[in-house]
Amino acid sequence: MSFAFTYELLFEVTLFHNYFLNSGEDAYTSMSLADKEKMLQKFDSNSFATIVPTVETKTRLKNYKMAFKLSKTGFRVYTKVKEVDETDPFISIPADLKLDFKISINDYQFENYTDLDFVLNQMFLFSNVKPTTEAVTFKYIPKNNENILISNDFLVSEKTTAHFLSELYPQERQDVFGIISLTMKGDNNPGNIVNNSGKILSPHFKIHFDNRKTFWKYINRKTKSEIKTDTVKPLTYSGFVEIDPLTDFTPKEPVNSQYPNPSVKSITKSNGDYYSEIFI
């Protein structure tokens, strides 16, 4: 008797960012399917983030006949299954098996265009299990069908951060923006990766960053004057945000004036507000 084996999806994590997916003031989530596809064709999460399994997780993946595969929109983990039942892992997967993936930021301007406040000695944690060192308000990793944007609510305490860093090898502890930590049985059913019988459920998780909104400050070097928009405007890689000199400034500016969109290179923070500086 001969047996054949194949690999099936264990789980998937999508990594989105509205700075790249939105177009000017047009939100990706409100676009038509055709326009969404166009934005996705240009999108590559590897342009701003690097995701790798931790050293310990690499060993666990190997031991349980699993495979880690990167994509332009995140990553997938596959597991070897039996041909007679494609939901039955070739090697039984313990409910408490934990797989950790380190997130590093590889774009130095990420902080400028991402709607987050970065805190020293605290990292972002995306997990289906609440650490014992976290409060009951802990935010679980969102599912793909949930319209949840990543906020500072996903920052964990210094104590939790120190614990996760202690589980890394010394060479891994540099440039840790966050950790994706997934246990086969989560704290609730939607977060489970295997069921009570150990069969795979192939859940799809999503980490969706929002783009930063800033006041746009136009600085005239010749006249040594400056004006700023009355409200914040979105920063996006694609598209163009029209500035109306009559409605976007107080007092109003001349009708024939034109105002370019800013780059993400020059951003300042004052009294909790962010400003994009555009020299004209």
Coordinates of C-alpha atoms in Angstrom, one line a residue:
M1 CA 0.0 0.0 0.0
S2 CA 1.3 3.4 -0.9
F3 CA 0.4 6.8 0.5
A4 CA 0.6 10.2 -1.1
F5 CA 0.9 13.5 0.7
T6 CA 0.3 17.1 -0.2
Y7 CA 0.4 20.5 1.5
E8 CA -2.6 22.6 2.4
L9 CA -3.1 26.1 3.8
L10 CA -2.7 26.2 7.6
F11 CA -3.3 29.9 7.9
E12 CA -2.7 33.2 6.1
V13 CA -1.8 36.7 7.3
T14 CA -2.5 39.7 5.0
L15 CA -0.5 42.9 5.5
F16 CA -2.2 46.0 4.1
H17 CA -1.4 49.7 4.2
N18 CA -3.7 52.5 3.2
Y19 CA -0.8 54.8 2.2
F20 CA -0.2 52.5 -0.7
L21 CA -3.8 51.3 -1.3
N22 CA -5.7 54.5 -1.1
S23 CA -5.7 57.0 -4.0
G24 CA -5.8 60.6 -2.8
E25 CA -9.0 60.9 -0.9
D26 CA -10.4 57.7 -2.4
A27 CA -10.4 54.9 0.1
Y28 CA -9.4 51.4 -1.0
T29 CA -12.3 49.9 1.0
S30 CA -14.8 52.0 -1.0
M31 CA -13.3 51.3 -4.5
S32 CA -14.9 49.0 -7.1
L33 CA -13.5 45.5 -7.4
A34 CA -11.7 46.6 -10.6
D35 CA -10.0 49.5 -9.0
K36 CA -9.1 47.4 -5.9
E37 CA -7.3 45.0 -8.3
K38 CA -5.4 47.8 -9.9
M39 CA -4.2 49.0 -6.5
L40 CA -3.3 45.5 -5.4
Q41 CA -1.2 44.9 -8.6
K42 CA 1.0 47.8 -7.5
F43 CA 1.1 46.9 -3.8
D44 CA 3.9 45.0 -2.2
S45 CA 4.0 44.8 1.6
N46 CA 7.7 43.9 1.4
S47 CA 8.4 47.5 0.4
F48 CA 7.9 48.6 4.0
A49 CA 8.0 45.5 6.2
T50 CA 10.0 42.4 6.5
I51 CA 8.4 39.3 8.1
V52 CA 10.4 36.3 9.1
P53 CA 9.8 33.3 11.4
T54 CA 11.8 33.4 14.6
V55 CA 14.6 30.9 15.0
E56 CA 12.5 28.8 17.3
T57 CA 9.6 28.9 14.9
K58 CA 11.7 27.8 12.0
T59 CA 12.5 24.7 13.9
R60 CA 8.9 24.1 14.8
L61 CA 7.9 24.6 11.1
K62 CA 10.5 22.0 10.1
N63 CA 9.5 19.5 12.8
Y64 CA 5.8 19.6 11.9
K65 CA 6.3 19.5 8.1
M66 CA 5.2 23.1 7.6
A67 CA 6.2 25.6 5.0
F68 CA 6.4 29.5 5.3
K69 CA 5.7 31.3 2.0
L70 CA 5.9 35.1 1.6
S71 CA 3.7 37.0 -0.9
K72 CA 3.2 40.6 -1.9
T73 CA 0.3 40.9 0.5
G74 CA 1.8 39.1 3.6
F75 CA 2.5 35.4 4.1
R76 CA 1.0 31.9 4.3
V77 CA 1.9 28.8 6.3
Y78 CA 1.2 25.4 4.7
T79 CA 1.2 22.0 6.4
K80 CA 1.6 18.5 5.1
V81 CA -1.6 16.6 5.1
K82 CA -2.9 13.1 4.4
E83 CA -4.3 12.5 0.9
V84 CA -7.4 10.8 2.3
D85 CA -8.3 13.9 4.3
E86 CA -6.8 17.3 3.3
T87 CA -7.8 18.8 6.7
D88 CA -5.9 16.1 8.6
P89 CA -2.2 17.1 9.2
F90 CA 0.4 14.5 8.4
I91 CA 1.9 15.1 11.8
S92 CA -0.6 15.8 14.6
I93 CA -0.4 19.5 15.6
P94 CA -0.7 20.2 19.3
A95 CA -3.3 22.8 20.3
D96 CA -0.7 24.8 22.2
L97 CA 1.9 24.9 19.4
K98 CA 2.9 28.6 19.0
L99 CA 4.4 30.1 15.9
D100 CA 6.0 33.6 16.1
F101 CA 7.0 35.9 13.3
K102 CA 9.1 39.0 13.7
I103 CA 8.1 42.2 11.9
S104 CA 10.8 44.7 11.0
I105 CA 10.3 48.0 9.2
N106 CA 12.6 48.5 6.2
D107 CA 11.3 51.9 5.1
Y108 CA 12.8 54.8 7.2
Q109 CA 9.7 56.9 6.3
F110 CA 7.2 54.4 7.6
E111 CA 6.6 56.4 10.8
N112 CA 5.9 59.5 8.7
Y113 CA 3.1 58.0 6.6
T114 CA 1.6 55.5 9.1
D115 CA -1.1 56.6 11.5
L116 CA 0.6 55.3 14.7
D117 CA 2.5 56.8 17.6
F118 CA 5.7 54.8 18.2
V119 CA 6.6 54.2 21.9
L120 CA 10.1 53.3 23.2
N121 CA 10.4 49.9 24.8
Q122 CA 6.9 48.8 23.6
M123 CA 6.2 46.7 20.6
F124 CA 3.1 45.8 18.6
L125 CA 1.7 42.3 19.2
F126 CA -0.7 40.6 16.8
S127 CA -1.9 37.4 18.4
N128 CA -4.9 35.1 18.9
V129 CA -4.0 34.6 22.6
K130 CA -3.9 37.2 25.3
P131 CA -0.7 37.3 27.3
T132 CA -1.2 37.0 31.0
T133 CA 0.6 40.3 31.4
E134 CA -2.0 42.2 29.4
A135 CA -5.3 43.6 30.5
V136 CA -8.8 42.3 29.4
T137 CA -8.8 45.1 26.9
F138 CA -6.1 43.3 24.8
K139 CA -6.8 43.5 21.1
Y140 CA -6.7 40.2 19.2
I141 CA -5.3 40.0 15.7
P142 CA -8.1 40.9 13.3
K143 CA -9.6 38.5 10.8
N144 CA -9.6 39.3 7.1
N145 CA -13.3 40.0 6.9
E146 CA -13.1 42.6 9.8
N147 CA -12.8 46.3 8.9
I148 CA -10.3 47.0 11.7
L149 CA -7.3 49.3 11.3
I150 CA -4.2 48.9 13.4
S151 CA -4.0 51.5 16.1
N152 CA -1.9 52.0 19.3
D153 CA -4.3 49.7 21.0
F154 CA -2.2 46.9 19.6
L155 CA 0.9 48.1 21.5
V156 CA 1.6 45.9 24.5
S157 CA 3.2 46.8 27.8
E158 CA 6.9 46.9 28.5
K159 CA 6.6 43.8 30.5
T160 CA 4.9 41.8 27.7
T161 CA 7.4 43.3 25.2
A162 CA 10.3 42.2 27.4
H163 CA 8.9 38.7 27.7
F164 CA 8.6 38.2 23.9
L165 CA 12.0 39.7 23.3
S166 CA 13.5 37.2 25.9
E167 CA 12.2 34.4 23.7
L168 CA 14.3 35.6 20.8
Y169 CA 17.9 34.8 20.1
P170 CA 20.2 37.8 20.8
Q171 CA 20.7 38.4 17.0
E172 CA 17.0 38.6 16.5
R173 CA 16.3 41.3 19.1
Q174 CA 17.3 44.2 16.8
D175 CA 14.7 46.2 14.9
V176 CA 11.6 44.5 16.3
F177 CA 8.6 46.6 15.3
G178 CA 6.2 43.8 16.3
I179 CA 5.5 40.1 16.6
I180 CA 2.8 38.0 15.0
S181 CA 2.2 35.2 17.5
L182 CA -0.3 32.5 16.6
T183 CA -1.2 29.5 18.7
M184 CA -3.1 26.6 17.1
K185 CA -6.0 27.0 19.5
G186 CA -6.7 30.7 20.3
D187 CA -8.7 32.2 23.1
N188 CA -11.8 32.2 21.0
N189 CA -13.2 30.1 18.1
P190 CA -12.6 32.7 15.3
G191 CA -9.0 32.7 16.2
N192 CA -8.5 29.0 16.1
I193 CA -6.2 27.5 13.5
V194 CA -7.1 23.8 14.3
N195 CA -10.4 22.5 15.7
N196 CA -10.9 20.2 18.7
S197 CA -10.1 17.2 16.5
G198 CA -6.8 18.7 15.3
K199 CA -8.2 19.3 11.8
I200 CA -7.0 22.5 10.0
L201 CA -9.4 25.4 9.7
S202 CA -7.2 27.7 7.5
P203 CA -8.1 31.0 9.0
H204 CA -7.2 34.3 7.3
F205 CA -5.9 37.1 9.5
K206 CA -5.3 40.7 8.5
I207 CA -3.0 43.5 9.7
H208 CA -4.2 46.7 8.1
F209 CA -2.3 49.9 8.7
D210 CA -3.9 53.3 8.1
N211 CA -2.2 56.3 6.4
R212 CA -1.3 59.3 8.4
K213 CA -3.4 62.5 8.0
T214 CA -1.6 65.8 8.5
F215 CA -2.1 69.5 8.4
W216 CA -0.5 70.8 5.2
K217 CA 1.7 73.8 5.8
Y218 CA 2.8 75.8 2.8
I219 CA 5.9 77.8 3.4
N220 CA 6.9 80.7 1.1
R221 CA 10.6 81.2 1.3
K222 CA 10.5 84.5 -0.7
T223 CA 7.9 86.2 1.4
K224 CA 8.8 84.3 4.6
S225 CA 5.2 83.5 5.2
E226 CA 3.2 80.4 5.7
I227 CA -0.3 79.1 5.6
K228 CA -1.8 75.8 6.7
T229 CA -5.0 73.9 5.9
D230 CA -7.8 74.1 8.3
T231 CA -8.2 70.3 8.5
V232 CA -5.9 67.4 8.1
K233 CA -5.4 65.8 4.7
P234 CA -4.4 62.2 3.9
L235 CA -0.9 61.2 2.8
T236 CA -1.0 58.6 -0.1
Y237 CA 1.5 57.2 -2.5
S238 CA -1.0 57.4 -5.4
G239 CA -3.6 59.9 -6.5
F240 CA -3.9 63.6 -5.8
V241 CA -5.7 65.6 -3.2
E242 CA -7.2 68.8 -4.5
I243 CA -6.7 71.9 -2.3
D244 CA -9.4 74.5 -2.6
P245 CA -7.9 78.0 -1.7
L246 CA -11.4 79.2 -0.8
T247 CA -12.5 76.5 1.6
D248 CA -9.3 74.9 2.9
F249 CA -7.7 78.0 4.4
T250 CA -8.7 80.7 6.8
P251 CA -8.6 83.4 5.6
K252 CA -9.3 82.4 2.0
E253 CA -6.5 82.4 -0.5
P254 CA -6.5 83.7 -4.1
V255 CA -8.7 81.6 -6.4
N256 CA -5.9 81.1 -9.0
S257 CA -3.5 79.7 -6.4
Q258 CA -2.2 76.2 -6.8
Y259 CA -1.1 74.0 -4.0
P260 CA 1.0 70.8 -4.6
N261 CA 0.6 67.7 -2.4
P262 CA 3.5 67.1 0.1
S263 CA 6.0 64.3 0.2
V264 CA 6.3 62.2 3.3
K265 CA 9.9 63.3 3.9
S266 CA 9.2 66.5 5.8
I267 CA 6.8 66.0 8.7
T268 CA 6.8 67.7 12.1
K269 CA 4.8 67.2 15.3
S270 CA 3.6 70.0 17.5
N271 CA 1.2 69.8 20.5
G272 CA 0.0 66.3 19.3
D273 CA -0.7 67.5 15.7
Y274 CA 1.3 66.4 12.6
Y275 CA 2.3 68.8 9.9
S276 CA 3.5 68.2 6.4
E277 CA 5.8 71.0 5.2
I278 CA 5.6 72.1 1.6
F279 CA 8.0 74.8 0.4
I280 CA 6.7 77.0 -2.4

